[in-house]
Amino acid sequence: MNDTQPRHFLSLLDLSSQELTDLIDRAIELKRMTHASEIHAPLKQKNLGMVFEKSSTRTRISFEVGMTQLGGHALFLSPRDTQLGRGEPIEDSARVMSRMVDIIMIRTFEQEKLERFAEYSQVPVINALTDLYHPCQLLADMQTYVEHRGSIQGKTVAWIGDGNNMCHSYINAARQFDFQLSIACPEGYDPDNQILTAAGDRCRVTRDPMAAAKAADLVVTDVWASMGQEEEQQQREKAFSDFKVDEAMMAIANPDALFMHCLPAHRGEEVSAAVIDAPDSVVWDEAENRLHSQKALLEFLLLSKQK
Ligand code: CP
Ligand code: NVA
């Protein structure tokens, strides 16, 4: 292994609050440049390896297009077609891949697997979603909030639904971006207790979704059954039936509250069509910002001097 450990992005806690705030500012600038058709290609000759063990639309497109726009290249690596899927040890795969590409993103199941890969990688590794976290989505969400409403510091965010990977990343975001998070989830679907406890009094859990949404500046939800939980769909539909974001819930939030969802969404389940298609729903900007915020992340991990 290399003596110099590369900088990874396995969770939001891998960057300091200041680095994250700077990254969001940079994402906004990169977006402006892209919309103005300014060519900015500092990653010439750089290659991103993209390992996907789960499906993806946004993450794959945003990383691939982002690398191309920055002057580099991205390789889509599916376990179906690589030796990873045939049982080549994760440590060996990490050592081999990281001798040929400059940066790697992984979407997989266990966070532990991602961490093991990163431990043996000579190059930065990005968490592109695990069962535990989805930090790249939070970069886009924070950028979107800042663009629409300014700083999120001191604001109140309501998380409605499952205590899942997105919820865990929102808990970490509450620590890093300094906002209050009210989490409403049914019994048995709480977020991980260690992650929650580490956030101290910035986060609270309630069984009452209307109480969580009351006076919130941002209301966020996600699917009831995440990737890998397809067999629990019916049981989860029952458990989560009172946890739908609808117009009544948005009406109890602050008058200028925004609605976000990482997508893909199920209209009529976790969110009503009226809410997701309303003007205060910013889900399309949120999806687009995956591109800009990840470009800022790629620049940070590949070009930043502060290691
Ligand atoms: N939000 C998100 O990560 O979408 P994909 O699963 O389509 O990448
Ligand atoms: N919680 C969802 C997020 C999808 C982007 C999942 O893990 O499937």
CSV table of C-alpha atoms and ligand atoms in Angstrom, one decimal:
chain,number,residue,atom,x,y,z
A,1,MET,CA,0.0,0.0,0.0
A,2,ASN,CA,1.0,3.6,-0.5
A,3,ASP,CA,2.5,5.6,2.4
A,4,THR,CA,0.4,8.6,1.6
A,5,GLN,CA,-3.3,7.8,2.2
A,6,PRO,CA,-5.6,9.4,-0.3
A,7,ARG,CA,-8.5,11.5,0.8
A,8,HIS,CA,-11.8,9.6,0.6
A,9,PHE,CA,-15.5,10.6,0.7
A,10,LEU,CA,-17.2,7.7,2.4
A,11,SER,CA,-19.5,9.8,4.5
A,12,LEU,CA,-20.1,13.5,5.0
A,13,LEU,CA,-17.9,13.3,8.1
A,14,ASP,CA,-14.8,12.9,5.9
A,15,LEU,CA,-14.8,16.6,5.1
A,16,SER,CA,-14.8,19.4,7.5
A,17,SER,CA,-17.8,21.8,7.8
A,18,GLN,CA,-15.7,24.5,6.1
A,19,GLU,CA,-14.6,22.2,3.3
A,20,LEU,CA,-18.2,21.2,2.7
A,21,THR,CA,-19.4,24.8,2.6
A,22,ASP,CA,-16.6,25.7,0.2
A,23,LEU,CA,-17.6,22.7,-1.9
A,24,ILE,CA,-21.2,23.9,-2.2
A,25,ASP,CA,-20.0,27.4,-3.2
A,26,ARG,CA,-17.8,25.8,-5.8
A,27,ALA,CA,-20.7,23.7,-7.1
A,28,ILE,CA,-22.8,26.8,-7.6
A,29,GLU,CA,-19.9,28.4,-9.5
A,30,LEU,CA,-19.4,25.3,-11.7
A,31,LYS,CA,-23.2,25.3,-12.5
A,32,ARG,CA,-23.0,28.9,-13.6
A,33,MET,CA,-20.0,28.1,-15.8
A,34,THR,CA,-21.8,25.0,-17.3
A,35,HIS,CA,-24.9,27.0,-18.0
A,36,ALA,CA,-22.8,29.7,-19.7
A,37,SER,CA,-21.1,27.0,-21.9
A,38,GLU,CA,-17.7,27.9,-20.4
A,39,ILE,CA,-15.3,25.0,-21.0
A,40,HIS,CA,-13.5,24.0,-17.8
A,41,ALA,CA,-11.5,20.9,-18.2
A,42,PRO,CA,-8.9,20.5,-15.4
A,43,LEU,CA,-9.2,16.7,-15.3
A,44,LYS,CA,-7.6,16.0,-18.7
A,45,GLN,CA,-6.2,12.4,-18.7
A,46,LYS,CA,-8.0,11.6,-15.4
A,47,ASN,CA,-10.1,8.4,-15.2
A,48,LEU,CA,-13.0,7.7,-12.8
A,49,GLY,CA,-13.9,4.0,-12.2
A,50,MET,CA,-17.6,3.6,-11.4
A,51,VAL,CA,-18.5,0.4,-9.6
A,52,PHE,CA,-22.3,-0.2,-9.5
A,53,GLU,CA,-23.6,-3.1,-7.5
A,54,LYS,CA,-27.1,-1.5,-7.5
A,55,SER,CA,-29.2,0.3,-10.2
A,56,SER,CA,-28.8,4.0,-10.9
A,57,THR,CA,-30.0,6.7,-13.2
A,58,ARG,CA,-28.9,10.0,-11.6
A,59,THR,CA,-25.6,8.9,-10.0
A,60,ARG,CA,-24.3,7.2,-13.1
A,61,ILE,CA,-25.3,10.0,-15.5
A,62,SER,CA,-24.0,12.8,-13.3
A,63,PHE,CA,-20.6,11.2,-12.6
A,64,GLU,CA,-20.1,10.2,-16.2
A,65,VAL,CA,-21.2,13.5,-17.7
A,66,GLY,CA,-19.3,15.3,-14.9
A,67,MET,CA,-16.0,13.6,-15.8
A,68,THR,CA,-16.5,14.3,-19.5
A,69,GLN,CA,-17.3,18.0,-18.8
A,70,LEU,CA,-14.1,18.3,-16.7
A,71,GLY,CA,-12.0,16.8,-19.5
A,72,GLY,CA,-11.6,13.3,-18.1
A,73,HIS,CA,-13.2,10.0,-18.7
A,74,ALA,CA,-15.4,7.6,-16.7
A,75,LEU,CA,-15.6,3.8,-16.9
A,76,PHE,CA,-18.8,2.0,-15.9
A,77,LEU,CA,-17.9,-1.2,-14.1
A,78,SER,CA,-20.7,-3.7,-13.3
A,79,PRO,CA,-20.1,-6.7,-11.1
A,80,ARG,CA,-21.9,-8.7,-13.7
A,81,ASP,CA,-19.1,-8.1,-16.2
A,82,THR,CA,-16.1,-7.7,-13.9
A,83,GLN,CA,-14.3,-10.3,-11.7
A,84,LEU,CA,-15.7,-8.5,-8.7
A,85,GLY,CA,-19.0,-10.3,-9.4
A,86,ARG,CA,-17.1,-13.6,-9.6
A,87,GLY,CA,-15.6,-13.3,-6.1
A,88,GLU,CA,-12.3,-11.6,-6.7
A,89,PRO,CA,-11.4,-10.3,-3.2
A,90,ILE,CA,-12.4,-6.7,-2.6
A,91,GLU,CA,-8.8,-5.9,-1.4
A,92,ASP,CA,-7.3,-7.3,-4.7
A,93,SER,CA,-9.8,-5.4,-6.8
A,94,ALA,CA,-9.1,-2.2,-5.0
A,95,ARG,CA,-5.3,-2.6,-5.4
A,96,VAL,CA,-5.6,-3.4,-9.1
A,97,MET,CA,-8.2,-0.8,-10.1
A,98,SER,CA,-6.4,2.0,-8.2
A,99,ARG,CA,-3.2,1.3,-10.1
A,100,MET,CA,-5.0,2.2,-13.3
A,101,VAL,CA,-7.6,4.8,-12.6
A,102,ASP,CA,-7.3,8.1,-10.7
A,103,ILE,CA,-10.5,8.0,-8.6
A,104,ILE,CA,-13.2,5.4,-7.9
A,105,MET,CA,-16.8,5.7,-7.0
A,106,ILE,CA,-18.7,2.7,-5.6
A,107,ARG,CA,-22.4,2.0,-5.1
A,108,THR,CA,-22.8,-1.1,-3.0
A,109,PHE,CA,-24.7,-2.7,-0.1
A,110,GLU,CA,-22.5,-2.8,3.0
A,111,GLN,CA,-20.6,0.3,4.2
A,112,GLU,CA,-18.0,-2.0,5.5
A,113,LYS,CA,-17.2,-3.3,2.0
A,114,LEU,CA,-16.7,0.3,0.8
A,115,GLU,CA,-14.4,1.0,3.7
A,116,ARG,CA,-12.4,-2.1,3.0
A,117,PHE,CA,-12.1,-1.1,-0.6
A,118,ALA,CA,-10.9,2.4,0.4
A,119,GLU,CA,-8.4,1.0,2.8
A,120,TYR,CA,-6.6,-0.9,-0.1
A,121,SER,CA,-7.1,1.8,-2.7
A,122,GLN,CA,-4.2,4.1,-3.7
A,123,VAL,CA,-6.7,6.7,-5.0
A,124,PRO,CA,-9.7,8.5,-3.6
A,125,VAL,CA,-12.9,6.5,-3.2
A,126,ILE,CA,-16.3,8.1,-3.2
A,127,ASN,CA,-19.5,6.6,-1.6
A,128,ALA,CA,-22.1,6.6,-4.4
A,129,LEU,CA,-24.7,5.0,-2.0
A,130,THR,CA,-24.5,2.2,0.5
A,131,ASP,CA,-27.1,0.7,2.8
A,132,LEU,CA,-25.8,3.1,5.4
A,133,TYR,CA,-25.2,6.5,3.7
A,134,HIS,CA,-25.8,8.5,0.5
A,135,PRO,CA,-23.5,11.5,1.0
A,136,CYS,CA,-23.3,12.6,-2.7
A,137,GLN,CA,-27.1,13.2,-2.6
A,138,LEU,CA,-26.6,15.5,0.4
A,139,LEU,CA,-24.2,17.7,-1.5
A,140,ALA,CA,-26.8,18.2,-4.1
A,141,ASP,CA,-29.6,18.8,-1.5
A,142,MET,CA,-27.5,21.4,0.3
A,143,GLN,CA,-26.6,23.1,-2.9
A,144,THR,CA,-30.3,23.2,-3.9
A,145,TYR,CA,-31.3,24.7,-0.5
A,146,VAL,CA,-28.6,27.4,-0.7
A,147,GLU,CA,-29.6,28.3,-4.2
A,148,HIS,CA,-33.3,28.7,-3.3
A,149,ARG,CA,-33.2,30.0,0.3
A,150,GLY,CA,-29.6,30.9,1.3
A,151,SER,CA,-27.7,29.3,4.2
A,152,ILE,CA,-29.3,26.3,5.9
A,153,GLN,CA,-27.6,27.0,9.2
A,154,GLY,CA,-30.1,27.3,12.0
A,155,LYS,CA,-33.0,26.1,9.8
A,156,THR,CA,-35.3,23.2,10.6
A,157,VAL,CA,-35.5,20.2,8.4
A,158,ALA,CA,-38.2,17.5,8.6
A,159,TRP,CA,-37.3,14.0,7.5
A,160,ILE,CA,-40.5,11.9,7.0
A,161,GLY,CA,-40.3,8.2,6.6
A,162,ASP,CA,-37.6,5.5,6.8
A,163,GLY,CA,-34.5,5.8,9.0
A,164,ASN,CA,-32.5,4.7,6.0
A,165,ASN,CA,-29.3,5.7,4.2
A,166,MET,CA,-30.6,9.1,3.2
A,167,CYS,CA,-31.9,9.8,6.7
A,168,HIS,CA,-28.4,8.9,8.1
A,169,SER,CA,-26.8,11.3,5.7
A,170,TYR,CA,-29.3,14.0,6.7
A,171,ILE,CA,-28.2,13.4,10.4
A,172,ASN,CA,-24.6,13.9,9.4
A,173,ALA,CA,-25.6,16.9,7.4
A,174,ALA,CA,-27.3,18.4,10.4
A,175,ARG,CA,-24.0,18.2,12.3
A,176,GLN,CA,-21.9,19.5,9.4
A,177,PHE,CA,-24.2,22.3,8.2
A,178,ASP,CA,-25.6,23.1,11.6
A,179,PHE,CA,-29.4,22.7,11.2
A,180,GLN,CA,-32.1,21.1,13.3
A,181,LEU,CA,-33.5,17.8,12.0
A,182,SER,CA,-36.9,16.4,13.1
A,183,ILE,CA,-37.2,12.8,12.0
A,184,ALA,CA,-40.6,11.1,11.9
A,185,CYS,CA,-40.6,7.4,11.3
A,186,PRO,CA,-42.7,4.5,12.4
A,187,GLU,CA,-41.6,2.2,15.3
A,188,GLY,CA,-39.1,-0.3,14.0
A,189,TYR,CA,-37.7,1.9,11.3
A,190,ASP,CA,-35.6,4.3,13.4
A,191,PRO,CA,-32.3,5.5,12.1
A,192,ASP,CA,-29.1,3.8,13.5
A,193,ASN,CA,-28.8,4.8,17.1
A,194,GLN,CA,-25.0,5.4,17.1
A,195,ILE,CA,-25.3,7.8,14.1
A,196,LEU,CA,-28.3,9.6,15.8
A,197,THR,CA,-26.6,9.8,19.2
A,198,ALA,CA,-23.4,11.3,17.7
A,199,ALA,CA,-25.5,14.2,16.4
A,200,GLY,CA,-26.6,15.1,19.9
A,201,ASP,CA,-29.5,17.6,20.3
A,202,ARG,CA,-29.4,18.6,16.6
A,203,CYS,CA,-31.7,15.7,15.8
A,204,ARG,CA,-34.9,14.3,17.4
A,205,VAL,CA,-37.1,11.3,16.5
A,206,THR,CA,-40.9,11.4,16.7
A,207,ARG,CA,-43.7,9.0,15.7
A,208,ASP,CA,-45.8,12.0,14.7
A,209,PRO,CA,-45.1,13.2,11.1
A,210,MET,CA,-47.2,16.4,11.4
A,211,ALA,CA,-45.2,17.4,14.6
A,212,ALA,CA,-42.0,16.9,12.7
A,213,ALA,CA,-43.2,18.9,9.7
A,214,LYS,CA,-44.5,21.8,11.9
A,215,ALA,CA,-42.7,25.0,11.0
A,216,ALA,CA,-40.0,23.1,9.0
A,217,ASP,CA,-38.1,25.1,6.4
A,218,LEU,CA,-37.5,21.9,4.3
A,219,VAL,CA,-39.5,18.7,4.1
A,220,VAL,CA,-37.7,15.6,2.8
A,221,THR,CA,-38.7,12.1,2.2
A,222,ASP,CA,-37.6,9.0,0.3
A,223,VAL,CA,-39.0,5.6,-0.8
A,224,TRP,CA,-40.4,3.3,1.8
A,225,ALA,CA,-38.5,0.3,0.5
A,226,SER,CA,-34.9,1.0,-0.6
A,227,MET,CA,-32.9,-1.1,-3.0
A,228,GLY,CA,-32.4,-4.5,-1.6
A,229,GLN,CA,-35.6,-4.3,0.4
A,230,GLU,CA,-38.0,-5.1,-2.5
A,231,GLU,CA,-39.4,-8.1,-0.7
A,232,GLU,CA,-40.5,-6.0,2.3
A,233,GLN,CA,-42.6,-3.6,0.0
A,234,GLN,CA,-46.0,-4.7,1.2
A,235,GLN,CA,-45.1,-4.9,4.9
A,236,ARG,CA,-43.5,-1.4,4.6
A,237,GLU,CA,-46.5,0.1,2.8
A,238,LYS,CA,-48.6,-0.8,5.9
A,239,ALA,CA,-46.0,0.5,8.4
A,240,PHE,CA,-45.5,3.8,6.6
A,241,SER,CA,-49.1,4.5,5.6
A,242,ASP,CA,-49.4,7.5,7.9
A,243,PHE,CA,-46.0,8.9,6.8
A,244,LYS,CA,-47.0,10.3,3.4
A,245,VAL,CA,-45.9,13.9,2.5
A,246,ASP,CA,-49.2,15.5,1.3
A,247,GLU,CA,-50.6,19.0,1.0
A,248,ALA,CA,-51.8,19.0,4.6
A,249,MET,CA,-48.3,18.3,5.8
A,250,MET,CA,-46.7,21.0,3.6
A,251,ALA,CA,-49.4,23.4,4.9
A,252,ILE,CA,-48.2,23.0,8.4
A,253,ALA,CA,-44.6,23.6,7.5
A,254,ASN,CA,-43.2,27.2,7.1
A,255,PRO,CA,-45.0,29.1,4.3
A,256,ASP,CA,-41.7,29.2,2.3
A,257,ALA,CA,-40.8,25.5,3.0
A,258,LEU,CA,-39.2,23.6,0.2
A,259,PHE,CA,-39.9,19.9,-0.7
A,260,MET,CA,-37.1,17.5,-1.6
A,261,HIS,CA,-36.8,13.9,-2.6
A,262,CYS,CA,-33.6,12.2,-3.9
A,263,LEU,CA,-35.7,10.3,-6.5
A,264,PRO,CA,-36.8,7.9,-7.8
A,265,ALA,CA,-40.2,8.7,-6.2
A,266,HIS,CA,-43.5,6.8,-6.0
A,267,ARG,CA,-46.3,9.3,-6.3
A,268,GLY,CA,-49.2,8.3,-4.1
A,269,GLU,CA,-46.9,6.4,-1.7
A,270,GLU,CA,-44.3,8.5,0.2
A,271,VAL,CA,-45.4,11.7,-1.5
A,272,SER,CA,-48.6,12.9,-3.2
A,273,ALA,CA,-48.5,14.0,-6.8
A,274,ALA,CA,-49.7,17.4,-5.7
A,275,VAL,CA,-46.7,17.9,-3.5
A,276,ILE,CA,-43.9,16.6,-5.8
A,277,ASP,CA,-45.3,18.5,-8.8
A,278,ALA,CA,-45.9,21.8,-6.8
A,279,PRO,CA,-43.8,24.9,-7.3
A,280,ASP,CA,-42.1,24.6,-3.9
A,281,SER,CA,-40.9,21.1,-4.9
A,282,VAL,CA,-37.3,21.5,-6.0
A,283,VAL,CA,-36.7,17.9,-7.0
A,284,TRP,CA,-35.6,18.6,-10.5
A,285,ASP,CA,-33.0,21.2,-9.4
A,286,GLU,CA,-31.9,18.7,-6.8
A,287,ALA,CA,-31.4,16.0,-9.4
A,288,GLU,CA,-29.5,18.4,-11.7
A,289,ASN,CA,-27.3,19.5,-8.8
A,290,ARG,CA,-25.9,15.9,-8.5
A,291,LEU,CA,-23.9,16.9,-11.6
A,292,HIS,CA,-22.5,20.2,-10.3
A,293,SER,CA,-21.8,19.2,-6.7
A,294,GLN,CA,-20.1,16.0,-7.8
A,295,LYS,CA,-17.9,17.9,-10.2
A,296,ALA,CA,-16.9,20.1,-7.2
A,297,LEU,CA,-16.2,16.9,-5.3
A,298,LEU,CA,-14.1,15.4,-8.1
A,299,GLU,CA,-12.1,18.7,-8.3
A,300,PHE,CA,-11.7,18.7,-4.5
A,301,LEU,CA,-10.4,15.1,-4.3
A,302,LEU,CA,-8.2,15.2,-7.3
A,303,LEU,CA,-6.9,18.8,-7.4
A,304,SER,CA,-7.1,20.1,-3.8
A,305,LYS,CA,-3.7,20.8,-2.2
A,306,GLN,CA,-5.1,20.6,1.4
A,307,LYS,CA,-4.5,16.9,2.1
B,1,CP,N1,-30.9,9.7,-6.2
B,1,CP,C1,-30.1,8.8,-6.7
B,1,CP,O1,-29.1,8.4,-6.2
B,1,CP,O2,-30.6,8.3,-7.9
B,1,CP,P1,-30.1,7.1,-8.7
B,1,CP,O3,-30.4,5.8,-7.9
B,1,CP,O4,-30.9,7.1,-10.0
B,1,CP,O5,-28.7,7.2,-8.9
B,2,NVA,N1,-33.0,5.0,0.0
B,2,NVA,C1,-32.9,4.8,-1.5
B,2,NVA,C2,-32.2,5.9,-2.1
B,2,NVA,C3,-32.2,5.8,-3.6
B,2,NVA,C4,-31.4,6.9,-4.3
B,2,NVA,C5,-32.3,3.4,-1.7
B,2,NVA,O1,-31.3,3.1,-1.1
B,2,NVA,O2,-32.7,2.7,-2.6
